[in-house]
XYZ file of C-alpha atoms in Angstrom:
745
model
C 83.573 -6.758 32.702
C 80.033 -7.480 31.640
C 79.956 -7.975 27.864
C 76.107 -8.129 27.638
C 74.641 -5.060 25.885
C 71.392 -3.516 27.032
C 68.959 -3.056 24.148
C 66.687 0.023 24.210
C 63.027 -1.210 24.112
C 61.981 1.691 21.867
C 64.787 0.908 19.416
C 63.791 -2.762 19.362
C 60.156 -1.792 18.727
C 61.223 0.507 15.882
C 63.392 -2.214 14.285
C 60.642 -4.820 14.525
C 58.097 -2.364 13.148
C 60.420 -1.525 10.251
C 61.030 -5.202 9.426
C 57.307 -6.018 9.570
C 56.537 -3.000 7.399
C 59.229 -3.914 4.840
C 58.023 -7.518 4.597
C 54.427 -6.297 4.299
C 55.417 -4.045 1.401
C 57.115 -6.950 -0.406
C 53.985 -9.043 0.117
C 51.751 -6.242 -1.224
C 53.972 -5.817 -4.327
C 53.932 -9.553 -5.031
C 50.174 -9.902 -4.626
C 49.456 -6.711 -6.594
C 51.638 -7.835 -9.544
C 49.868 -11.182 -9.747
C 46.510 -9.449 -9.446
C 47.399 -7.011 -12.231
C 48.335 -9.797 -14.642
C 45.114 -11.617 -13.918
C 43.060 -8.425 -14.228
C 44.504 -7.592 -17.650
C 43.912 -11.162 -18.819
C 40.217 -11.036 -17.898
C 39.674 -7.371 -18.790
C 38.129 -8.108 -22.189
C 35.617 -10.531 -20.661
C 34.701 -8.080 -17.931
C 34.448 -5.270 -20.464
C 31.434 -6.796 -22.219
C 29.734 -7.611 -18.924
C 30.305 -4.073 -17.626
C 28.827 -2.520 -20.756
C 25.703 -4.646 -20.429
C 25.346 -3.641 -16.778
C 25.838 0.004 -17.715
C 23.121 -0.214 -20.345
C 20.880 -2.034 -17.863
C 21.379 0.837 -15.422
C 20.198 3.373 -17.996
C 17.249 1.177 -18.924
C 16.118 0.747 -15.307
C 16.330 4.500 -14.764
C 14.183 5.229 -17.822
C 11.681 2.563 -16.747
C 11.536 4.097 -13.269
C 10.673 7.523 -14.652
C 7.982 5.992 -16.862
C 6.495 4.011 -13.960
C 6.457 7.218 -11.933
C 4.447 8.907 -14.708
C 2.146 5.884 -14.863
C 1.547 6.022 -11.092
C 0.663 9.700 -11.337
C -1.840 9.058 -14.189
C -3.368 6.196 -12.173
C -4.016 8.604 -9.298
C -6.917 10.185 -11.266
C -8.076 6.949 -12.937
C -11.541 6.732 -11.338
C -12.760 3.474 -12.898
C -16.452 3.853 -11.944
C -16.656 7.385 -13.377
C -14.721 6.600 -16.566
C -16.841 3.528 -17.276
C -20.241 5.138 -16.754
C -20.165 8.936 -17.192
C -20.383 11.017 -20.342
C -17.396 12.622 -22.036
C -18.357 16.059 -20.659
C -18.507 14.709 -17.094
C -15.170 12.946 -17.536
C -13.664 16.194 -18.807
C -14.878 18.023 -15.684
C -13.245 15.316 -13.551
C -9.924 15.676 -15.450
C -9.942 19.478 -15.169
C -10.725 19.398 -11.438
C -7.845 16.990 -10.781
C -5.201 18.130 -13.281
C -3.247 20.031 -10.591
C -2.728 16.836 -8.595
C -0.859 14.890 -11.280
C 2.805 15.033 -12.292
C 4.109 18.489 -13.163
C 5.579 17.156 -16.435
C 2.115 16.380 -17.863
C 1.497 19.054 -20.479
C -2.029 17.880 -21.177
C -4.463 15.205 -19.997
C -7.326 14.069 -22.195
C -9.885 11.327 -22.688
C -10.670 9.783 -26.097
C -13.956 7.895 -26.389
C -14.866 5.074 -28.768
C -15.965 7.614 -31.403
C -12.492 9.243 -31.366
C -13.851 12.354 -29.644
C -11.149 13.908 -27.436
C -11.869 15.833 -24.189
C -8.849 17.897 -23.109
C -7.819 19.259 -19.691
C -7.603 22.770 -21.185
C -11.378 22.664 -21.850
C -11.225 21.928 -25.580
C -13.257 19.170 -27.199
C -12.374 17.765 -30.624
C -14.790 15.428 -32.365
C -13.411 12.725 -34.654
C -9.682 13.091 -33.902
C -7.043 11.076 -35.712
C -5.448 9.833 -32.470
C -6.018 6.217 -33.453
C -3.017 4.998 -31.456
C -5.141 5.230 -28.321
C -6.811 1.934 -29.308
C -3.610 -0.013 -29.837
C -3.511 -1.749 -26.463
C -5.769 -3.231 -23.810
C -3.340 -2.341 -21.031
C -0.974 0.449 -19.983
C 0.725 1.754 -23.165
C 3.444 4.280 -24.059
C 3.096 5.833 -27.504
C 5.715 6.632 -30.114
C 6.660 10.250 -30.819
C 3.920 12.340 -32.442
C 2.954 15.983 -32.820
C 0.012 17.979 -31.494
C -1.004 21.361 -32.817
C -1.156 22.667 -29.233
C 2.570 22.127 -28.679
C 5.662 23.324 -30.524
C 7.783 20.267 -29.686
C 7.102 16.584 -30.382
C 5.410 14.697 -27.553
C 4.824 11.193 -26.242
C 1.666 9.944 -24.543
C 0.958 7.576 -21.673
C -2.297 5.743 -22.298
C -4.540 3.874 -19.881
C -7.420 1.941 -21.519
C -10.951 2.456 -20.214
C -13.590 -0.289 -20.366
C -17.322 -0.503 -19.887
C -18.435 -2.733 -17.040
C -19.235 -5.494 -19.555
C -15.607 -5.507 -20.727
C -16.024 -3.577 -23.989
C -13.466 -0.886 -24.789
C -14.799 2.555 -23.814
C -11.834 4.725 -24.687
C -8.442 5.850 -23.412
C -7.178 8.198 -20.680
C -3.986 9.891 -21.871
C -1.262 12.146 -20.468
C 1.059 14.075 -22.798
C 4.754 14.694 -22.022
C 6.987 17.057 -23.978
C 9.858 14.975 -25.376
C 12.415 17.617 -24.380
C 11.174 17.417 -20.799
C 11.837 13.690 -20.915
C 15.295 14.397 -22.322
C 16.032 16.715 -19.371
C 14.959 14.044 -16.905
C 17.258 11.452 -18.434
C 20.170 13.915 -18.300
C 20.020 13.454 -14.527
C 20.874 9.761 -14.768
C 24.161 10.058 -16.680
C 26.327 7.207 -15.459
C 29.438 7.531 -17.639
C 30.538 10.743 -19.387
C 32.338 8.704 -22.087
C 29.192 6.811 -23.004
C 26.693 8.060 -25.590
C 23.134 7.020 -24.828
C 20.334 6.850 -27.407
C 16.666 6.020 -26.920
C 14.379 5.351 -29.880
C 10.685 4.660 -30.240
C 9.212 1.801 -32.249
C 9.539 3.759 -35.507
C 13.215 4.559 -34.925
C 12.787 8.193 -33.896
C 15.164 9.616 -31.301
C 13.750 10.301 -27.830
C 17.171 10.730 -26.199
C 20.349 11.724 -28.041
C 23.578 13.403 -26.907
C 22.962 15.870 -29.751
C 19.567 17.478 -29.044
C 19.221 18.492 -32.718
C 18.397 14.846 -33.468
C 15.509 14.629 -30.948
C 12.298 13.583 -32.694
C 14.087 12.764 -35.966
C 14.401 9.341 -37.538
C 17.568 7.325 -36.954
C 20.088 7.496 -39.828
C 22.945 4.920 -39.745
C 26.368 6.655 -39.948
C 28.007 3.578 -41.509
C 27.204 0.502 -43.577
C 27.877 -1.789 -40.602
C 25.120 -0.160 -38.571
C 22.153 -2.489 -38.156
C 18.536 -1.532 -37.611
C 17.971 -0.850 -33.909
C 15.904 -3.849 -32.882
C 16.372 -6.498 -30.233
C 16.317 -9.141 -32.995
C 19.408 -7.685 -34.670
C 21.166 -7.543 -31.315
C 20.425 -11.197 -30.610
C 22.096 -12.139 -33.889
C 25.407 -10.674 -32.728
C 27.559 -13.336 -31.059
C 29.509 -10.770 -29.032
C 26.334 -9.087 -27.798
C 27.279 -5.830 -29.498
C 28.002 -4.326 -32.915
C 31.356 -2.896 -33.992
C 30.959 0.023 -36.400
C 32.370 3.442 -37.291
C 30.982 6.874 -36.659
C 30.831 9.604 -39.303
C 34.492 10.461 -38.641
C 35.699 6.875 -39.063
C 36.323 6.200 -35.353
C 35.536 2.693 -34.071
C 32.434 2.457 -31.882
C 30.966 -0.451 -29.905
C 27.140 -0.369 -29.779
C 25.028 -2.240 -27.225
C 21.228 -2.619 -27.388
C 18.360 -3.510 -25.089
C 14.580 -3.431 -25.491
C 12.320 -1.674 -22.961
C 8.993 -3.209 -21.790
C 6.932 -0.576 -23.610
C 8.499 -1.254 -27.037
C 11.287 1.351 -27.198
C 14.929 0.499 -27.799
C 17.902 1.844 -25.824
C 21.436 1.948 -27.287
C 24.783 2.554 -25.585
C 27.746 3.694 -27.679
C 31.369 3.534 -26.432
C 34.405 4.656 -28.438
C 37.090 1.960 -28.528
C 39.835 4.588 -28.028
C 38.216 5.433 -24.668
C 38.204 1.761 -23.697
C 41.872 1.362 -24.625
C 42.723 4.458 -22.650
C 40.852 2.941 -19.699
C 43.063 -0.154 -19.842
C 46.199 2.016 -19.933
C 44.930 4.012 -16.997
C 44.160 0.777 -15.185
C 47.788 -0.401 -15.578
C 49.158 2.952 -14.438
C 46.645 3.028 -11.622
C 47.741 -0.390 -10.440
C 51.398 0.704 -10.271
C 50.461 3.873 -8.456
C 48.237 1.955 -6.066
C 51.136 -0.427 -5.214
C 53.324 2.528 -4.290
C 50.579 4.339 -2.426
C 49.433 1.164 -0.670
C 52.972 0.476 0.501
C 53.319 3.965 1.904
C 49.908 3.825 3.539
C 50.572 0.390 5.000
C 53.785 1.568 6.612
C 52.091 4.747 7.826
C 49.241 2.738 9.338
C 51.663 0.676 11.391
C 53.406 3.807 12.701
C 50.219 5.829 13.281
C 47.995 3.060 14.638
C 47.150 4.770 17.907
C 46.352 8.046 16.195
C 43.917 6.381 13.774
C 42.181 4.493 16.573
C 41.674 7.750 18.457
C 40.100 9.341 15.395
C 37.888 6.284 14.899
C 36.406 6.690 18.352
C 35.858 10.393 17.736
C 33.951 9.552 14.547
C 31.829 7.032 16.428
C 30.899 9.745 18.895
C 29.922 12.099 16.064
C 27.701 9.452 14.435
C 26.008 8.883 17.780
C 25.084 12.586 17.817
C 24.144 13.290 14.182
C 22.288 11.245 11.578
C 24.569 10.766 8.510
C 21.758 11.127 5.945
C 19.696 14.059 7.227
C 22.350 15.748 9.436
C 19.694 15.932 12.160
C 20.190 14.845 15.736
C 20.016 11.124 16.277
C 17.335 9.801 18.608
C 19.911 9.528 21.415
C 20.908 13.197 21.073
C 17.267 14.241 20.684
C 16.306 12.431 23.910
C 19.218 14.062 25.731
C 18.231 17.588 24.628
C 14.517 16.943 25.157
C 15.168 15.727 28.708
C 16.860 19.062 29.472
C 13.802 20.961 28.204
C 11.330 18.866 30.213
C 13.141 19.798 33.409
C 12.412 23.495 32.922
C 9.593 24.575 35.209
C 5.934 24.477 34.183
C 6.357 24.467 30.393
C 3.922 22.422 28.301
C 5.181 20.467 25.311
C 3.757 18.651 22.302
C 5.630 15.487 21.218
C 5.037 14.319 17.624
C 6.294 11.087 16.121
C 6.047 10.796 12.353
C 6.728 8.176 9.708
C 5.677 7.354 6.131
C 2.851 4.968 5.275
C 4.124 1.951 3.359
C 7.785 3.057 3.542
C 8.993 -0.555 3.634
C 7.157 -1.189 0.349
C 8.774 1.902 -1.226
C 12.221 0.790 -0.072
C 11.779 -2.744 -1.438
C 10.234 -1.786 -4.783
C 12.053 1.447 -5.679
C 15.422 0.807 -4.057
C 17.476 2.271 -1.232
C 18.562 5.351 -3.212
C 14.982 6.435 -3.939
C 13.992 5.735 -0.315
C 16.940 7.796 1.015
C 16.060 10.695 -1.294
C 12.497 10.605 0.008
C 13.696 10.576 3.639
C 15.997 13.515 2.960
C 13.198 15.506 1.291
C 10.751 14.729 4.104
C 13.322 15.556 6.801
C 13.867 19.031 5.335
C 10.125 19.727 5.439
C 9.775 18.517 9.033
C 12.888 20.415 10.076
C 11.575 23.635 8.533
C 8.159 23.399 10.202
C 9.607 22.338 13.565
C 12.080 25.232 13.679
C 9.280 27.607 12.661
C 7.796 26.912 16.100
C 11.197 26.897 17.867
C 11.057 23.154 18.466
C 13.706 20.463 18.317
C 13.738 17.466 16.011
C 15.627 14.185 15.633
C 15.623 11.120 13.422
C 15.138 7.593 14.704
C 15.184 4.332 12.785
C 14.445 4.421 9.020
C 11.548 6.860 8.409
C 10.816 7.752 12.058
C 11.146 11.393 13.197
C 10.509 13.016 16.575
C 9.630 16.670 17.254
C 9.233 18.414 20.618
C 7.497 21.803 20.509
C 6.640 24.208 23.320
C 2.876 24.973 23.530
C 0.539 27.069 25.650
C -2.831 25.361 25.065
C -3.664 21.934 23.672
C -6.557 23.180 21.534
C -4.499 25.976 20.025
C -1.605 23.581 19.426
C -3.856 21.150 17.552
C -5.283 23.950 15.399
C -1.757 25.013 14.478
C -0.758 21.401 13.840
C -3.667 20.817 11.440
C -2.821 24.018 9.550
C 0.827 22.972 9.356
C -0.146 19.481 8.223
C -2.142 20.996 5.357
C 0.911 22.991 4.236
C 3.098 19.923 4.615
C 0.724 17.883 2.458
C 0.829 20.559 -0.252
C 4.633 20.427 -0.325
C 4.671 16.615 -0.392
C 2.241 16.638 -3.314
C 4.951 18.345 -5.393
C 7.368 15.470 -4.842
C 7.918 13.170 -7.825
C 6.908 9.987 -5.949
C 3.654 10.300 -3.934
C 3.860 9.358 -0.255
C 1.685 9.842 2.807
C 2.966 10.660 6.318
C 1.194 9.749 9.549
C 1.607 11.250 13.012
C 1.257 10.186 16.630
C 0.782 13.012 19.129
C 1.022 13.269 22.908
C 1.223 16.213 25.317
C 3.462 16.824 28.312
C 1.648 18.595 31.145
C 4.242 19.344 33.868
C 1.914 19.088 36.887
C 0.127 15.933 35.771
C 3.184 14.359 34.119
C 5.956 15.322 36.527
C 7.522 11.841 36.374
C 7.032 11.270 32.639
C 10.271 10.893 30.667
C 10.926 11.694 27.019
C 11.089 7.944 26.359
C 7.584 7.600 27.819
C 6.292 10.411 25.601
C 7.813 8.811 22.490
C 6.189 5.515 23.449
C 2.792 7.204 23.859
C 3.048 8.990 20.488
C 4.172 5.790 18.792
C 1.280 3.914 20.385
C -1.232 6.520 19.175
C 0.232 6.382 15.658
C -0.063 2.595 15.569
C -3.847 2.865 15.918
C -4.090 4.577 12.507
C -2.979 1.360 10.762
C -3.603 1.674 6.983
C -6.507 4.110 7.076
C -5.687 6.510 4.219
C -8.271 9.049 5.460
C -6.640 9.462 8.878
C -3.221 11.093 9.179
C -2.846 11.520 12.928
C -3.939 10.130 16.284
C -3.689 11.682 19.758
C -2.694 9.634 22.768
C -5.161 9.593 25.671
C -6.141 7.276 28.506
C -9.327 6.099 26.743
C -7.292 5.033 23.746
C -4.966 3.060 26.004
C -7.924 1.465 27.772
C -9.479 0.450 24.435
C -6.238 -1.060 23.161
C -5.697 -2.903 26.451
C -9.186 -4.391 26.180
C -8.571 -5.486 22.590
C -5.242 -6.964 23.614
C -6.907 -8.934 26.412
C -9.505 -10.221 23.936
C -6.825 -11.284 21.430
C -4.789 -13.004 24.133
C -7.803 -15.058 25.245
C -9.521 -15.832 21.933
C -7.706 -19.119 21.143
C -8.171 -20.568 24.625
C -11.820 -19.438 24.551
C -12.424 -21.816 21.622
C -10.686 -24.677 23.431
C -12.548 -24.006 26.705
C -15.912 -23.541 24.921
C -16.342 -20.035 26.346
C -18.188 -19.078 23.162
C -21.805 -20.234 23.086
C -24.717 -19.929 20.648
C -28.024 -18.143 21.236
C -31.044 -18.553 18.933
C -33.314 -15.631 18.024
C -36.658 -16.906 16.669
C -38.028 -15.921 13.259
C -41.806 -15.496 13.145
C -44.141 -15.856 10.153
C -46.173 -12.628 10.138
C -49.170 -14.313 8.533
C -49.622 -16.733 11.466
C -47.380 -15.475 14.308
C -45.814 -18.951 14.437
C -42.090 -19.636 14.788
C -40.546 -20.816 11.498
C -36.841 -20.721 12.252
C -34.071 -18.869 14.073
C -30.784 -17.092 13.600
C -27.710 -18.412 15.428
C -25.923 -15.639 17.337
C -22.625 -16.030 19.183
C -21.870 -14.799 22.712
C -18.718 -15.025 24.831
C -18.490 -15.488 28.576
C -15.023 -14.944 30.045
C -14.359 -15.356 33.760
C -12.306 -12.142 33.855
C -14.209 -9.945 31.363
C -17.701 -11.315 31.985
C -20.349 -11.614 29.246
C -19.210 -10.079 25.963
C -21.719 -9.165 23.252
C -20.694 -9.487 19.573
C -20.009 -5.752 19.141
C -17.161 -6.098 21.649
C -15.221 -8.771 19.750
C -16.597 -9.349 16.210
C -15.045 -6.160 14.647
C -11.664 -7.044 16.183
C -11.892 -10.646 14.949
C -12.741 -9.385 11.460
C -9.579 -7.278 11.492
C -7.234 -9.977 12.762
C -8.814 -12.847 10.764
C -9.919 -14.947 13.769
C -13.564 -14.538 12.713
C -13.300 -17.384 10.176
C -12.264 -19.810 12.921
C -15.100 -18.575 15.147
C -17.578 -19.009 12.265
C -16.776 -22.699 11.974
C -16.947 -23.113 15.751
C -20.524 -21.708 15.659
C -21.419 -23.882 12.664
C -20.391 -27.023 14.529
C -22.341 -26.019 17.663
C -25.484 -25.567 15.536
C -24.993 -28.871 13.683
C -24.594 -30.678 17.010
C -27.731 -28.991 18.398
C -29.848 -29.940 15.381
C -28.579 -33.522 15.398
C -29.475 -33.876 19.106
C -32.985 -32.520 18.499
C -33.505 -34.926 15.596
C -32.250 -37.911 17.643
C -34.506 -36.948 20.570
C -37.548 -36.683 18.291
C -38.084 -32.958 18.908
C -39.417 -30.587 16.285
C -36.601 -28.901 14.365
C -36.692 -25.678 12.360
C -34.230 -24.123 9.871
C -31.328 -22.220 11.456
C -29.573 -19.266 9.789
C -25.781 -19.118 10.028
C -23.781 -15.947 9.453
C -20.979 -16.119 6.906
C -18.528 -13.357 7.833
C -17.048 -10.998 5.285
C -13.568 -12.570 5.577
C -14.351 -15.726 3.578
C -12.878 -14.665 0.235
C -12.135 -18.052 -1.387
C -15.343 -19.874 -2.394
C -13.729 -23.251 -3.098
C -11.911 -23.352 0.233
C -14.987 -22.225 2.165
C -17.211 -24.850 0.525
C -14.649 -27.611 1.082
C -14.243 -26.789 4.786
C -17.968 -26.171 5.320
C -19.102 -29.414 3.668
C -16.391 -31.437 5.437
C -17.748 -30.213 8.779
C -21.429 -30.483 7.792
C -21.119 -34.100 6.635
C -19.873 -35.175 10.055
C -23.459 -34.767 11.302
C -26.764 -36.254 10.188
C -28.575 -33.006 9.476
C -30.636 -32.333 6.292
C -29.300 -29.412 4.243
C -32.747 -27.742 4.071
C -32.397 -26.987 7.796
C -29.406 -24.696 7.146
C -29.519 -21.214 5.714
C -26.321 -19.165 5.088
C -26.552 -15.389 5.533
C -24.025 -13.556 3.325
C -23.051 -9.891 3.248
C -22.593 -7.822 0.126
C -20.064 -5.759 2.081
C -17.781 -8.790 2.366
C -14.382 -8.805 0.663
C -15.927 -10.751 -2.232
C -16.997 -9.105 -5.452
C -20.431 -9.807 -6.952
C -19.072 -12.600 -9.168
C -17.579 -14.389 -6.156
C -20.796 -13.971 -4.159
C -22.702 -15.421 -7.081
C -20.297 -18.359 -7.218
C -20.694 -19.058 -3.487
C -24.482 -18.834 -3.717
C -24.628 -21.263 -6.623
C -22.396 -23.732 -4.780
C -24.616 -23.575 -1.675
C -27.777 -24.064 -3.762
C -26.213 -27.080 -5.443
C -25.773 -28.707 -2.014
C -29.368 -27.929 -0.965
C -28.764 -24.941 1.339
C -30.768 -21.732 1.140
C -29.061 -18.328 1.065
C -30.079 -14.973 2.537
C -28.573 -11.546 1.950
C -28.067 -10.049 5.399
C -28.420 -6.354 6.364
C -30.217 -5.434 3.146
C -31.100 -1.749 3.251
C -28.206 -0.846 5.553
C -26.635 1.270 2.843
C -24.127 -1.427 1.942
C -26.364 -3.568 -0.252
C -27.592 -2.524 -3.659
C -30.581 -3.440 -5.788
C -28.127 -4.108 -8.566
C -26.776 -7.065 -6.574
C -30.161 -8.771 -6.562
C -30.066 -9.377 -10.301
C -26.563 -10.909 -10.094
C -26.622 -12.914 -6.859
C -29.500 -15.452 -6.744
C -30.247 -15.312 -3.015
C -33.480 -16.777 -1.639
C -34.151 -14.336 1.211
C -33.650 -10.619 1.820
C -33.060 -9.657 5.460
C -33.693 -5.975 6.091
C -31.393 -4.308 8.615
C -32.907 -3.278 11.987
C -31.728 0.320 11.499
C -34.061 0.505 8.512
C -37.089 0.196 10.816
C -35.520 2.180 13.634
C -34.915 5.253 11.459
C -38.456 5.013 10.039
C -40.247 4.913 13.420
C -41.436 8.237 14.866
C -41.243 9.203 18.561
C -44.917 8.193 18.918
C -44.065 4.677 17.673
C -45.752 4.918 14.265
C -44.067 4.502 10.883
C -43.199 7.668 8.975
C -45.371 7.900 5.843
C -42.551 8.499 3.368
C -40.470 5.730 4.882
C -43.491 3.432 4.965
C -44.065 3.885 1.240
C -40.400 3.266 0.485
C -40.362 0.059 2.565
C -43.549 -1.094 0.850
C -41.925 -0.557 -2.579
C -38.924 -2.644 -1.501
C -41.180 -5.468 -0.322
C -43.134 -5.349 -3.617
C -39.865 -5.454 -5.557
C -38.720 -8.449 -3.528
C -41.971 -10.258 -4.345
C -41.499 -9.570 -8.053
C -37.996 -11.026 -7.779
C -39.429 -14.041 -5.919
C -37.454 -13.378 -2.735
C -38.699 -14.050 0.783
C -38.463 -11.053 3.107
C -37.397 -10.864 6.757
C -37.253 -7.733 8.903
C -34.859 -7.594 11.860
C -35.299 -5.357 14.894
C -39.104 -5.552 15.231
C -39.736 -4.174 18.714
C -43.274 -2.733 18.742
C -46.739 -3.874 17.785
C -47.041 -0.919 15.394
C -43.989 -2.125 13.518
C -45.340 -5.682 13.425
C -48.753 -4.545 12.157
C -47.198 -2.360 9.463
C -45.000 -5.180 8.152
C -47.945 -7.546 8.162
C -50.034 -5.015 6.179
C -47.463 -4.812 3.373
C -47.128 -8.632 3.233
C -43.614 -8.987 4.612
C -42.990 -12.730 5.194
C -41.129 -12.923 8.502
C -40.059 -10.805 11.473
C -37.290 -11.118 14.009
C -36.861 -8.962 17.101
C -37.565 -8.315 20.774
C -41.295 -7.863 20.134
C -41.409 -11.637 19.757
C -38.327 -12.808 21.588
C -34.802 -11.949 22.589
C -32.010 -14.445 21.660
C -32.591 -17.683 23.598
C -30.420 -20.474 24.932
C -30.758 -23.920 23.349
C -33.180 -25.179 25.997
C -35.274 -22.000 26.004
C -35.480 -22.083 22.207
C -36.728 -25.700 22.302
C -39.474 -24.634 24.730
C -40.288 -21.584 22.568
C -40.858 -23.876 19.567
C -43.291 -26.019 21.568
C -45.320 -22.943 22.599
C -45.380 -21.107 19.243
C -45.572 -23.805 16.563
């Protein structure tokens, strides 16, 4: 007889599962008990830290609302207008823009240095008593005060206004009803057991759990209550004050100061804290029991849970958790089905939010998610209005596919919809600006185009908008692609072009009008690439200004000119001053001068042979331009203001920036020359006045773009100093320029 017993595999699995589960429960109980003892021991320490964090949360929320108000007020802070226009003109500006600011602003007004107030409701009050508007030289939040126009107390946000010379001009203010502010803060309640109080500098309540106290001065309910200041808080070793309320119940008070001078207080009843500890102990016991049950259940139901996990993964692949829209994968799947249907035309729109990364980093993930959710509802509504489909991609990216009949009609509808969308967005509490990339699916021409291709085209078109706040959308087309491909080829080859000396310098002579003799030249850069051929500056200079490569090219040109002049001096040839262009990207005077002089001193060239041409339209302000000019003069270089009269230079600059030469833009002459080749009389008189003004300011004058004898004769008649243009010579190579000097000196 065989005495060996056969063990049922399922029974063995059940026994082993039971044993593992039982041991796991014992382990959980042991760990949980030790954890509970430790938690109770450190509870008092954590209690203080938690209260401080809770108060910090309230404070950050209040600060966020105030910064939001500040941003809205800044949106109509037109510095040039406020610094120069009259009170009546400023009032017109405020009234015309009052609908664009935050809806909580009850009134906007401007107070000038004479205490005259200009209100957004059209009223003007001379000699007001709003003296608080002069309390600060920066953004300021007032204490509570009253205005006859409003039943409730109010607070004011104040932005100081200065004259251009730095003197105080007045204050731009926005008024907020204090009860409106109370309603906003009700939205940020973090703990129902906590009482939150906010007081201004004078101790008046701005926020109180009892609204009857709003606007009234703080009255201590007990002798232990200290004055609500950050100094009194700092004197408390525990970081809080223990006191009693009017009914004798113990209260812990915590304080913090806000950046704009207000004080926030958090009050917690000790009986609530003690109850929390009791609940924590009970909760721990319950959690041990529940955890044990769940742990055992997890072991038994492992396969079932795994199956549900995979189902959830599939759902998340189909629907976006935040917006409940289709994900990009689901959108592409549904869009692909639509594109297969016959000869239907479609419009694909990709949208995102300008500067969304900045919003996410500076306002937090919660604010960013709320914005995405709000924006998604708008897009969803407008897309479904035209029976389209929509999905969400990464972060702030959305995709819409809409059936259309004609491209022109579709674009008209899109622009109308975009206007409505902008109006809705303007109502949102935090301003943001969407941008759109658009492409069209034409079934006959695009029979092999996929939805992924269309998304790529729309995304590509949108990328060309960059940070232009005046442009909200771009349409994909073949010319756009060709332009971008050309720019890409230029960017790919620009570094090697420097190394291979593909850039070269041409010299356009400058002629003294009094004698028709050559007196100098301007250095102009050209680029010859074996694949792209000869490239003129208009093909690459704007791109280099955008990507920053222009500064490197500038110094390459400078060195070529220095080498040329040194060779001419060593060979005993006649040398004349050469003008060098200083691009608009040089924004740091000290760095520019250091790098420029380091390069210049490598060569034996006198400084009087070098003239720097600067642009007022550079990134520098007038003070920086003045600083650069003074530095160049100190080293013996002369300075010219380039493109004067192009619409980007001002007469006001001439009194601030001590340049030696004014170079008038070629378009100035071009627009003044009639079809017969003569100079228009009105334009001629205006040019003559500018030349006379330049003489009074002791500036030499040079006109670019002189192409006809009539232009030359006119400039000579009004005593312009020099001319530059094709009438005398096109830009010349080094050797040709040397020969030109010999013939025209």
